[in-house]
Coordinates of C-alpha atoms and ligand atoms in Angstrom, one line a residue:
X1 CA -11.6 17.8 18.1
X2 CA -10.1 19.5 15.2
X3 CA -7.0 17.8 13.7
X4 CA -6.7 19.4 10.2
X5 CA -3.4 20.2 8.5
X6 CA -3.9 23.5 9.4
X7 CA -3.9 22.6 12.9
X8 CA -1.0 20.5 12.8
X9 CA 1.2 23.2 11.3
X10 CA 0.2 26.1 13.7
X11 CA 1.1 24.0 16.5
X12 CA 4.5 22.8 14.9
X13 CA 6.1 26.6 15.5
X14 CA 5.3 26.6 19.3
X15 CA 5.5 23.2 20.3
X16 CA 8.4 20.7 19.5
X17 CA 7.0 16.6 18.6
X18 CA 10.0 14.3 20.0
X19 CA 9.1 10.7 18.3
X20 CA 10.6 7.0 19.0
X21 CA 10.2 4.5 16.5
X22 CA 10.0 0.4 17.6
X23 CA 10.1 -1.6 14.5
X24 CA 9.4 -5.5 14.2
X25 CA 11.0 -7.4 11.6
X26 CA 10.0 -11.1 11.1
X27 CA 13.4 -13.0 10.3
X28 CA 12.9 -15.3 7.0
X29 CA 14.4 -18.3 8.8
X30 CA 12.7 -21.5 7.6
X31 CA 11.9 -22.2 11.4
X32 CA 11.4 -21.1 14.3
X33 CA 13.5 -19.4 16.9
X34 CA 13.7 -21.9 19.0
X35 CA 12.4 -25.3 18.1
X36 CA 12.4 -26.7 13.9
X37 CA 8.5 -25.8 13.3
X38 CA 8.5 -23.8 10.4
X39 CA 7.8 -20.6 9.6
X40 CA 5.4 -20.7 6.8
X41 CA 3.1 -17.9 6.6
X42 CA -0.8 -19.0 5.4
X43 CA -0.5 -22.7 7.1
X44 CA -3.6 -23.8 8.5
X45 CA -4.6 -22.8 12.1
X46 CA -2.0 -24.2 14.8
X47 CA -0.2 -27.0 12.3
X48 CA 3.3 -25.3 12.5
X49 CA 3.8 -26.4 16.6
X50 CA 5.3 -28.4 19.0
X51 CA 5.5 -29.1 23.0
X52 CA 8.3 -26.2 22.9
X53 CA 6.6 -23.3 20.7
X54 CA 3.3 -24.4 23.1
X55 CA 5.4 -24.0 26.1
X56 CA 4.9 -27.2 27.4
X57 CA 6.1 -28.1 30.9
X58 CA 9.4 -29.4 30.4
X59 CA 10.0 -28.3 26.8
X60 CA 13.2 -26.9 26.0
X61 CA 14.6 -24.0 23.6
X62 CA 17.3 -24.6 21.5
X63 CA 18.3 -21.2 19.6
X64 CA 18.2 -21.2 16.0
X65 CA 22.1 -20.6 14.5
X66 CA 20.5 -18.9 11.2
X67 CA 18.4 -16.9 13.6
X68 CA 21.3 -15.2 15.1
X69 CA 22.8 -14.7 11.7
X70 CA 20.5 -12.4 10.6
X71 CA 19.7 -10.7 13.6
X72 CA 23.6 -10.2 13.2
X73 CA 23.6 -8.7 9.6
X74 CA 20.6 -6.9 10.0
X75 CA 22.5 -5.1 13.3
X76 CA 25.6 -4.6 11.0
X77 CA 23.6 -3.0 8.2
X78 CA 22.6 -0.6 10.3
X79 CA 25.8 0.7 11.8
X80 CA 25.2 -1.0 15.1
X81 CA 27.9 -2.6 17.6
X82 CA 27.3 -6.6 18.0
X83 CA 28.0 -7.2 22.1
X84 CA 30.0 -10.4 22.0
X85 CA 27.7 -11.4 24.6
X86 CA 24.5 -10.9 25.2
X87 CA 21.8 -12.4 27.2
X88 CA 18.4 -14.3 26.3
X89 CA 15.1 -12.8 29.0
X90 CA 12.2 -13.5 30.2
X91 CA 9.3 -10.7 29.8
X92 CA 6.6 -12.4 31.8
X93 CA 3.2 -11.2 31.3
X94 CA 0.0 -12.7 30.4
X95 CA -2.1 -12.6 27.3
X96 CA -4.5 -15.9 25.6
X97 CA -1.9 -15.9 22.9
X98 CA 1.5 -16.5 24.4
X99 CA 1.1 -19.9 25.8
X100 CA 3.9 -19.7 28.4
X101 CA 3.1 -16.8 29.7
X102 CA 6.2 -15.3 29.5
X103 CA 7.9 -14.3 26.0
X104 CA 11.9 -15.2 25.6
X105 CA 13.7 -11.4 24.7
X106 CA 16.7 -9.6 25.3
X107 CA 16.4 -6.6 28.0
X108 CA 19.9 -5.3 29.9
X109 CA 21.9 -7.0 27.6
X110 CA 20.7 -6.9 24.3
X111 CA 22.3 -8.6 20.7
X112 CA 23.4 -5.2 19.4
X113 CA 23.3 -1.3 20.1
X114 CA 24.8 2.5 19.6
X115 CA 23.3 2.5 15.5
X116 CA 22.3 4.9 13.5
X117 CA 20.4 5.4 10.0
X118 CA 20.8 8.6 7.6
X119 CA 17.6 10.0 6.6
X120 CA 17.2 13.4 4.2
X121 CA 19.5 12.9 1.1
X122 CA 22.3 15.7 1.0
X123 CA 21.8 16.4 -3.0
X124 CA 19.7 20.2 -4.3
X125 CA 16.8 18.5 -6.0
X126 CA 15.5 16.8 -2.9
X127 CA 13.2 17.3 -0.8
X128 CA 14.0 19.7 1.8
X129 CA 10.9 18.4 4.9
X130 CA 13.3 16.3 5.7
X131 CA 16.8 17.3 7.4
X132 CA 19.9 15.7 6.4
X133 CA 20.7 13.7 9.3
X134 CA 21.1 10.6 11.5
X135 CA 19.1 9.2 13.7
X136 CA 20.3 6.9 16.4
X137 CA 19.8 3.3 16.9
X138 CA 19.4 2.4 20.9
X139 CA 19.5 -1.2 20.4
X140 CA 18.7 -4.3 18.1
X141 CA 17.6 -7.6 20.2
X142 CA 16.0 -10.7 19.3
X143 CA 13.1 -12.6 20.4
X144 CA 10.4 -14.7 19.7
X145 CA 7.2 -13.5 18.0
X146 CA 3.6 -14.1 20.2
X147 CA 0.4 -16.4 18.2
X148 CA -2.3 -14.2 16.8
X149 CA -5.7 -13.6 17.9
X150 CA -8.6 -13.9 15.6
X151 CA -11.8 -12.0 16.5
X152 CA -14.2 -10.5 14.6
X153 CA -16.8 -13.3 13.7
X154 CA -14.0 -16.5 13.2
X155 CA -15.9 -19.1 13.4
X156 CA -19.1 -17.6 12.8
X157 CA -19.1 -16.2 16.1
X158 CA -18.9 -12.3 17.3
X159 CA -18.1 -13.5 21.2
X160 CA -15.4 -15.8 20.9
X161 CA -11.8 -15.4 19.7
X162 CA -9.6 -18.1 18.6
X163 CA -6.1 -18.4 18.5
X164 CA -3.8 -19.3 16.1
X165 CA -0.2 -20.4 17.6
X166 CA 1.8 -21.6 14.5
X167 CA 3.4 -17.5 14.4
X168 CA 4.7 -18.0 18.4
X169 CA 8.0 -18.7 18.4
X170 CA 8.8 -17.1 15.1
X171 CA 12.0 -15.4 14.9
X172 CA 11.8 -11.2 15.3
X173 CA 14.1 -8.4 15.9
X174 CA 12.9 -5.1 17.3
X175 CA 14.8 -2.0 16.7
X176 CA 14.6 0.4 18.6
X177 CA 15.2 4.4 17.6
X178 CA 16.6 6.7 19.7
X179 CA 13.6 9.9 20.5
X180 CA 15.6 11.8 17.6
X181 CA 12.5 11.8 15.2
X182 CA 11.5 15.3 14.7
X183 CA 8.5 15.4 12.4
X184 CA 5.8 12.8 11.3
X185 CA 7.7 13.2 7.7
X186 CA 11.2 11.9 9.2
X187 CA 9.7 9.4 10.8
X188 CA 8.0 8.0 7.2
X189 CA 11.8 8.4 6.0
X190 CA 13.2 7.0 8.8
X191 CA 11.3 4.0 8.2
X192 CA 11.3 3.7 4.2
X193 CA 15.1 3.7 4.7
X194 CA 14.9 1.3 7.7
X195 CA 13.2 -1.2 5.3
X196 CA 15.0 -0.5 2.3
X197 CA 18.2 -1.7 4.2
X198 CA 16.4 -4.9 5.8
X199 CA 15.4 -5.7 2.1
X200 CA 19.0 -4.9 0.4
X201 CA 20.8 -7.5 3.7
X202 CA 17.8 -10.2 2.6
X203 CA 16.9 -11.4 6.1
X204 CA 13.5 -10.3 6.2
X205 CA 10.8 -9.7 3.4
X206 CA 9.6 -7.1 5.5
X207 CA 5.7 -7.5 4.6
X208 CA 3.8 -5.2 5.9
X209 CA 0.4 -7.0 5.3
X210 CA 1.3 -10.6 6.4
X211 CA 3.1 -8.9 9.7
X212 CA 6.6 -9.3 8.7
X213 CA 7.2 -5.7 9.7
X214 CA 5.4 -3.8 12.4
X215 CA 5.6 -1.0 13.7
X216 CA 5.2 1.0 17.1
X217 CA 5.5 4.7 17.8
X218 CA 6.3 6.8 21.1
X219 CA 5.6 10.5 20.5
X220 CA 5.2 13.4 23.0
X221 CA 5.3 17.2 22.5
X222 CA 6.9 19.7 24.7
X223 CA 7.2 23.3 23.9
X224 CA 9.7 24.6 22.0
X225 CA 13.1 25.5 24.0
X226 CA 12.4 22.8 26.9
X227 CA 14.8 20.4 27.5
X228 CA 12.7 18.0 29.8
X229 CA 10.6 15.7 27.7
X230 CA 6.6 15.9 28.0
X231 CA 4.9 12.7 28.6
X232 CA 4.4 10.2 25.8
X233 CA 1.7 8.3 24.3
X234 CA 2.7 5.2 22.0
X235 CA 0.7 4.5 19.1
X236 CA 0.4 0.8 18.0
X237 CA -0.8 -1.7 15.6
X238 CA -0.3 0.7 12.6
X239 CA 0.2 -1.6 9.5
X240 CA 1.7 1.0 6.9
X241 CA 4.0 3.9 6.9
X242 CA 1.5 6.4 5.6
X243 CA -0.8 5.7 8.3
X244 CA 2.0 6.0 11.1
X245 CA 2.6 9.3 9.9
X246 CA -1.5 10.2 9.6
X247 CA -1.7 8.9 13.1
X248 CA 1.8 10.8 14.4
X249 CA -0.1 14.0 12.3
X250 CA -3.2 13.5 14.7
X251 CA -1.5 12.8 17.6
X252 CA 0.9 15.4 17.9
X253 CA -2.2 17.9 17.4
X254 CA -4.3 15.9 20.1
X255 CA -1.4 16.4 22.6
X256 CA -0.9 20.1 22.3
X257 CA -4.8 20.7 22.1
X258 CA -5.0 18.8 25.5
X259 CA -1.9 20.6 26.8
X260 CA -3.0 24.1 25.4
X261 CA -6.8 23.6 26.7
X262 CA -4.8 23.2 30.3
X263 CA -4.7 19.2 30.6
X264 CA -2.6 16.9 31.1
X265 CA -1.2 13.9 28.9
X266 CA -1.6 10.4 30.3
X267 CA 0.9 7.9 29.7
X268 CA -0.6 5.4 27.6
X269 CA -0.9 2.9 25.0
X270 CA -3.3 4.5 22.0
X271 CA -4.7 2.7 18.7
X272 CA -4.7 4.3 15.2
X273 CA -8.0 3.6 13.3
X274 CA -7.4 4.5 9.6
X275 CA -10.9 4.8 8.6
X276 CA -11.6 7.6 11.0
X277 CA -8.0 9.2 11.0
X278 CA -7.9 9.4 14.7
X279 CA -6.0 7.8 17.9
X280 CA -8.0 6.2 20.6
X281 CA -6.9 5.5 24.2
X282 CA -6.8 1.5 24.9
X283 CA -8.1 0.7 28.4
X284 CA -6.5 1.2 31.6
X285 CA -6.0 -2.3 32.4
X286 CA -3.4 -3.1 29.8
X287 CA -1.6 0.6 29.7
X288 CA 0.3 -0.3 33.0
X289 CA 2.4 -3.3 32.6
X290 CA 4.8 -5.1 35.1
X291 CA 7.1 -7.1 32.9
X292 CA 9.4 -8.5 35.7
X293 CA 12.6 -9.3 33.3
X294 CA 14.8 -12.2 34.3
X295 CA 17.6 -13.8 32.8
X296 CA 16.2 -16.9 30.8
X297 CA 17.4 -20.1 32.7
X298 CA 16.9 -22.5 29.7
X299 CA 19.4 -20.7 27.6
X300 CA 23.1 -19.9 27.6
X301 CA 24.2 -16.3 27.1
X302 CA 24.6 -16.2 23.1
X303 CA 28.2 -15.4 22.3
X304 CA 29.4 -13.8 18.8
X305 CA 32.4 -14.2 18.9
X306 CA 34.6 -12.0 16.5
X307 CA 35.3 -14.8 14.1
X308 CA 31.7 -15.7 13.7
X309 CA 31.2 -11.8 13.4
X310 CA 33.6 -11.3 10.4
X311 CA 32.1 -14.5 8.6
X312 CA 28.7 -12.8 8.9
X313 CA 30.0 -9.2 7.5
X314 CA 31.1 -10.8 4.6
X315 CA 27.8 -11.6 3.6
X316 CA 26.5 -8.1 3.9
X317 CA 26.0 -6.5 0.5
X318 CA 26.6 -3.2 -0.8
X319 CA 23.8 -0.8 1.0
X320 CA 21.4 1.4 -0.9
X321 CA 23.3 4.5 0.8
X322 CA 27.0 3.4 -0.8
X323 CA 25.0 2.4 -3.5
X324 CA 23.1 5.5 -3.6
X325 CA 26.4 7.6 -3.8
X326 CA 28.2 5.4 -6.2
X327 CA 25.4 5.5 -8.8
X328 CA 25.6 9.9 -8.3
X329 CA 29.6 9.4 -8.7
X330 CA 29.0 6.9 -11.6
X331 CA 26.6 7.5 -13.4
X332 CA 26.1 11.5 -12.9
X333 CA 22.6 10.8 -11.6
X334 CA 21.0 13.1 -9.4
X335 CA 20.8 12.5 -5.8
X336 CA 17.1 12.1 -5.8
X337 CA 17.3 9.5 -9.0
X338 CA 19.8 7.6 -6.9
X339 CA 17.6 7.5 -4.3
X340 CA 14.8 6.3 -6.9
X341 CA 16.9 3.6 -8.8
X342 CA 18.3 2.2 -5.4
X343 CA 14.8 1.9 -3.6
X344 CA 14.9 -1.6 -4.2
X345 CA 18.0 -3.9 -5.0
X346 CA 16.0 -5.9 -7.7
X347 CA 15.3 -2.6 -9.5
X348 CA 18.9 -1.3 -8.4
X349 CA 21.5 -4.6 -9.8
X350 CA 18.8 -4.3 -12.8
X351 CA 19.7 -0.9 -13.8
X352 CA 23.4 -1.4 -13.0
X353 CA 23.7 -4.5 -15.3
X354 CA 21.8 -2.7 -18.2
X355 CA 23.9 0.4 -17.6
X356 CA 27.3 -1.9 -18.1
X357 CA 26.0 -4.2 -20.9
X358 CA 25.3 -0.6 -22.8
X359 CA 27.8 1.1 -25.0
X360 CA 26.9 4.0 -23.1
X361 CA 26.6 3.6 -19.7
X362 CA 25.6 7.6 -18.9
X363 CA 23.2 7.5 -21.6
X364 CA 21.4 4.6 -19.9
X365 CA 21.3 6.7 -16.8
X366 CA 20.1 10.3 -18.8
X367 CA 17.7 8.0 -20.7
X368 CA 15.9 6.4 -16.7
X369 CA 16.7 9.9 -15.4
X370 CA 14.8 12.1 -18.6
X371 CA 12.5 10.3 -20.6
X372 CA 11.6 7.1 -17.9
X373 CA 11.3 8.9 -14.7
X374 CA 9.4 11.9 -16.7
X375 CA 6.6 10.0 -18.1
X376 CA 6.3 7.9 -14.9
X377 CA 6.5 10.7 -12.9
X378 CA 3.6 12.2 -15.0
X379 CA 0.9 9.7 -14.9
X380 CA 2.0 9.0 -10.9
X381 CA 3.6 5.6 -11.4
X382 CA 6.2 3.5 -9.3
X383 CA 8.9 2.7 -11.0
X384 CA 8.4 -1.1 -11.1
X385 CA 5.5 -0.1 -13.1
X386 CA 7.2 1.1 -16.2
X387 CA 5.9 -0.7 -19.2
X388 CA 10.0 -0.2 -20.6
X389 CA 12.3 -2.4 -18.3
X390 CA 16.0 -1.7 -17.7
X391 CA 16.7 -3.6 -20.5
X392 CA 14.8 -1.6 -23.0
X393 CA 16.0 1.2 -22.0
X394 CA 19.7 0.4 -22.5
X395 CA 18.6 -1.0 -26.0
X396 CA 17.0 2.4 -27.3
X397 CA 20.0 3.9 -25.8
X398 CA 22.3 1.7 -28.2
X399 CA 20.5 3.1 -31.3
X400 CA 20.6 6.6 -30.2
X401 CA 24.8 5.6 -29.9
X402 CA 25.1 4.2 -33.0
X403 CA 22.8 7.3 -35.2
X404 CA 20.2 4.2 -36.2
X405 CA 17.8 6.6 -34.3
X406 CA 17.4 10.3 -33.4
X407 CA 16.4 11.6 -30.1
X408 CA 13.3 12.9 -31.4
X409 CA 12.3 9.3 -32.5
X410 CA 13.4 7.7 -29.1
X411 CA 11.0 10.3 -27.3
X412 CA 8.2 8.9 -29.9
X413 CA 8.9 5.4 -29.8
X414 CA 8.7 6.4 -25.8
X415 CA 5.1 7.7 -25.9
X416 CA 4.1 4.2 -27.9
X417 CA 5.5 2.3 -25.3
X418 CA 3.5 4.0 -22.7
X419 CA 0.6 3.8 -24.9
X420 CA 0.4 0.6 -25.7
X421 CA 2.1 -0.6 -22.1
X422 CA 4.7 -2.9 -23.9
X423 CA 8.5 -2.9 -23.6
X424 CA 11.1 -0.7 -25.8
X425 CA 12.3 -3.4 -28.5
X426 CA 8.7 -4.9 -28.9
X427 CA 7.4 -1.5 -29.9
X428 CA 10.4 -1.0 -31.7
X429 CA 9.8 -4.2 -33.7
X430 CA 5.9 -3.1 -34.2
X431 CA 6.9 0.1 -35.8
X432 CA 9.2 -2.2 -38.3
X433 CA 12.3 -0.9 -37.0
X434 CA 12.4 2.6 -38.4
X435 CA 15.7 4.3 -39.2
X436 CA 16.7 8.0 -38.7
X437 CA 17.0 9.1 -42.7
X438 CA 21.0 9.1 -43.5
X439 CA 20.2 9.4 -47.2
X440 CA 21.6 12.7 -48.7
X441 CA 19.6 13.0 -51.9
X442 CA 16.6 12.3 -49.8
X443 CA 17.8 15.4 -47.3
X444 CA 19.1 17.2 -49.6
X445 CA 15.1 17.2 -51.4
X446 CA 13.9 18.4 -48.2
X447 CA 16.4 21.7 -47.2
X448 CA 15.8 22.7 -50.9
X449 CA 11.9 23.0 -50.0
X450 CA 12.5 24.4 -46.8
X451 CA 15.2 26.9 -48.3
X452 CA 13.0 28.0 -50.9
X453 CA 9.7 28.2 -48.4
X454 CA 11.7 30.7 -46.3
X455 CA 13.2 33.7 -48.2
X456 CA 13.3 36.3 -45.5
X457 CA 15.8 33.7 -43.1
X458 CA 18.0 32.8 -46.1
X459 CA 18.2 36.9 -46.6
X460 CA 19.1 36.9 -43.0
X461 CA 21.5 34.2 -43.0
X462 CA 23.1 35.3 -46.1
X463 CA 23.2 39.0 -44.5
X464 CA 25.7 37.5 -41.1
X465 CA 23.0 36.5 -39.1
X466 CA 24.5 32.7 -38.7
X467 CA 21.9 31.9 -35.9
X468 CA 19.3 31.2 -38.1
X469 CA 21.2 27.9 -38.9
X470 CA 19.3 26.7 -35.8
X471 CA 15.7 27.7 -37.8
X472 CA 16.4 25.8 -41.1
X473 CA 17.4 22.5 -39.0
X474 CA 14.4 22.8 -36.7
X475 CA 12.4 23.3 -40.2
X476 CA 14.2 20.5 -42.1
X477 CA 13.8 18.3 -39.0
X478 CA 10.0 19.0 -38.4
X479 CA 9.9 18.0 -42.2
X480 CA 11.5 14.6 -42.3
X481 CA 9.1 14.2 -38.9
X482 CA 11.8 13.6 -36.9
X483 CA 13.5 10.9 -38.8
X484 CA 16.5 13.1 -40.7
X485 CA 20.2 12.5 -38.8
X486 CA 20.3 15.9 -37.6
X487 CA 23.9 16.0 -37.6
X488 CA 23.7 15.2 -41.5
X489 CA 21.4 17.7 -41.7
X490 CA 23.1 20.5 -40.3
X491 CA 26.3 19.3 -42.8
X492 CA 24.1 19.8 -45.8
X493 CA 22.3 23.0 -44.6
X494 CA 25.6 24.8 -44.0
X495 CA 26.9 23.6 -47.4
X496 CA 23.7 24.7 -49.0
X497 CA 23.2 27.8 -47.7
X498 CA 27.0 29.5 -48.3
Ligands
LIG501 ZN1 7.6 -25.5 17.7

């Protein structure tokens, strides 16, 4: 089956992808959700339990307060309403790695709903795959997390499979999208902003490779100008954003080949392997389940009440899409920079604090925006990468303010830094701290060799033609390589040549 780009594309203007999103974030409680094992990631195999996490007979939950916290501010941050009440459920089904057979969720009365999250920034430099819009939030619930299954020779063994129980009972929310996702693209924005906001409230730390955040995908196609929706597939077990949106690429185009070539979609539960680049149908016996929801009997309905609710929305920090438009309103950044600089809050509260500490806040921000974001841009480097911190750029930025150095010479010192992957001041310090020249006699040397080099432009100049002013301070500049105050220079230039 061919699944090229090409493919994808052509089938994009005659058929219509409509794509749900079901995210998993692992809560960074210190234990679990409902009993005080803890939640330490790398522990050896099933140390982290206890008759309750095990589902013992006669083992009771008690919910975890910090739990319901974060579940809390992670709803808030992402414009959700908390339900004063809601109520605890039992999804009964059966699989070797949830002991009780039967995982404690939230169903017909879940923690939080009706949320959204703006994806596509509004500004002209951004990209434009991506339409400026929101897309809704059905619901945020809690529940515990399942143990893990280790196959693939554990133990020495290709047959059996172990199981490791010290992740059941850890804290999760899911969030669930609303089918609003349009493209395989929005969906990849949907969920870079989706973690960016988990990271900026701090419940989570939303690890993709130690399962801290996982995500599931519903997609179906229908053709374009239908309002019924075709019949979806969900894709799951796809452990980075890139690859949910190769696998969203290759599914879309499997649908409409299969519609197009006159069959039918099944509903059914699909696997992404990376390696290959394709989707593969799991078997028929776990596609159809029967979860038979009840209300859970060992818990109380969990009540926010709107005390606790204000206590909890006063720990919610500023969010990168405040943040975002602040730093535009600011610091005159553009809207994609913003977007750049606010990525993550570490990187954001750095930039902010070298910004202030500055004498020149905006020059902090051109510098990131011009010289920093250039170079990295160029050699395809994340921004965490840059060999000049925040810090060094505000310092270079200082000597620019105060005439120590000239623009030319910041570029330069620049390139060194890049070239020698150290930080502004250290480079600064290597290159024994060099000065942009001030000294008149020392200038005034240079425009006489330059005025008397160029006969035909002082001719010109002399004969009204005051634009060549520009020439001799490019010439006197290139001379002094850079270092000549260029203001100075274009003082003694105009003096000289009257
Ligand atoms: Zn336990």
């Amino acid at each position: 089956m061919s699944t090229s780009a090409d493919t994808s594309v052509a089938t994009l203007t005659d058929y219509e992808p409509v794509i749900g999103l079901e995210v998993h974030v692992q809560l960074s409680t210190a234990s679990k959700i409902f009993c005080s094992c803890s939640t330490q990631f790398g522990a050896a195999p099933n140390t982290n339990v206890c008759p309750v996490c095990l589902g013992m007979p006669g083992a009771l939950p008690v919910l975890n307060r910090k739990a319901v916290e974060f579940a809390v501010r992670a709803a808030m941050a992402l414009n959700c309403r908390v339900n004063e009440t809601s109520i605890f459920a039992r999804k009964n089904y059966f699989y070797p790695d949830l002991p009780k057979g039967y995982q404690i969720s939230q169903y017909d009365k879940p923690l939080a709903e009706f949320g959204f999250i703006e994806i596509g920034a509004k500004g002209k430099d951004t990209d434009k795959s991506v339409r400026a819009t929101r897309i809704g939030i059905t619901r945020v619930h809690l529940e515990e997390d399942a143990g893990k299954s280790l196959h693939e020779g554990f133990s020495g063994s290709d047959e059996k499979t172990a199981i490791d129980l010290n992740r059941t009972g850890v804290p999760l929310i899911e969030i669930v999208s609303e089918p609003e996702i349009a493209t395989p693209d929005e969906a990849y924005e949907y969920l870079t902003r989706l973690k960016e906001i988990i990271l900026y409230t701090g419940v989570s730390d939303c690890n993709m490779e130690e399962g801290s955040l996982r995500c599931d995908a519903n997609v179906s196609v229908r053709p374009r100008g239908q309002k019924e929706l075709g019949t979806k597939t969900e894709i799951k077990n796809v452990n980075s954003f890139r690859f949910i949106r190769e696998a969203l690429v290759y599914e879309i185009a499997r649908q409409v080949e299969v519609i197009e070539g006159g069959g039918k979609i099944t509903q059914e539960t699909r696997l992404y392997n990376a390696h290959e680049g394709r989707t593969y149908g799991m078997r028929s016996k776990e596609q159809v389940h029967d979860y038979r929801y009840f209300p859970e009997p060992d818990l109380l309905p969990l009540v926010v009440d709107e005390k606790w609710k204000a206590e909890i929305a006063k720990t919610l920090p500023e969010l990168p899409e405040a943040r975002r438009v602040r730093f535009v309103n600011e610091f005159e950044v553009t809207e994609y920079d913003a977007q750049v600089l606010t990525a993550a809050k570490s990187l954001a509260d750095q930039f902010e604090a070298a910004a202030k500490a500055a004498k020149n806040p905006k020059r902090v921000a051109n510098l990131v925006q011009g010289e920093l974001m250039g170079r990295l841009k160029a050699m395809g480097a994340e921004t965490e990468q840059s060999p000049i911190s925040m810090n060094g750029v505000a310092a270079s930025a200082d000597l620019v303010e105060s005439g120590a150095i000239s623009g030319k010479m910041l570029k330069d010192l620049y390139d060194l830094c890049f070239e020698r992957g150290k930080d502004f001041p250290e480079v600064y310090e290597e290159e024994g701290r060099p000065q942009q020249s001030s000294d008149t006699s020392v200038l005034e040397k240079i425009i006489d060799e330059v005025v008397a080099a160029s006969p035909k432009q002082l001719e010109q100049y002399r004969a009204g033609k005051k634009t060549m002013l520009g020439f001799f301070v490019g010439q006197v500049m290139k001379a002094s390589k850079g270092q000549a105050n260029p203001q100075l220079v274009n003082e003694l230039l105009t003096k000289k040549l009257e």
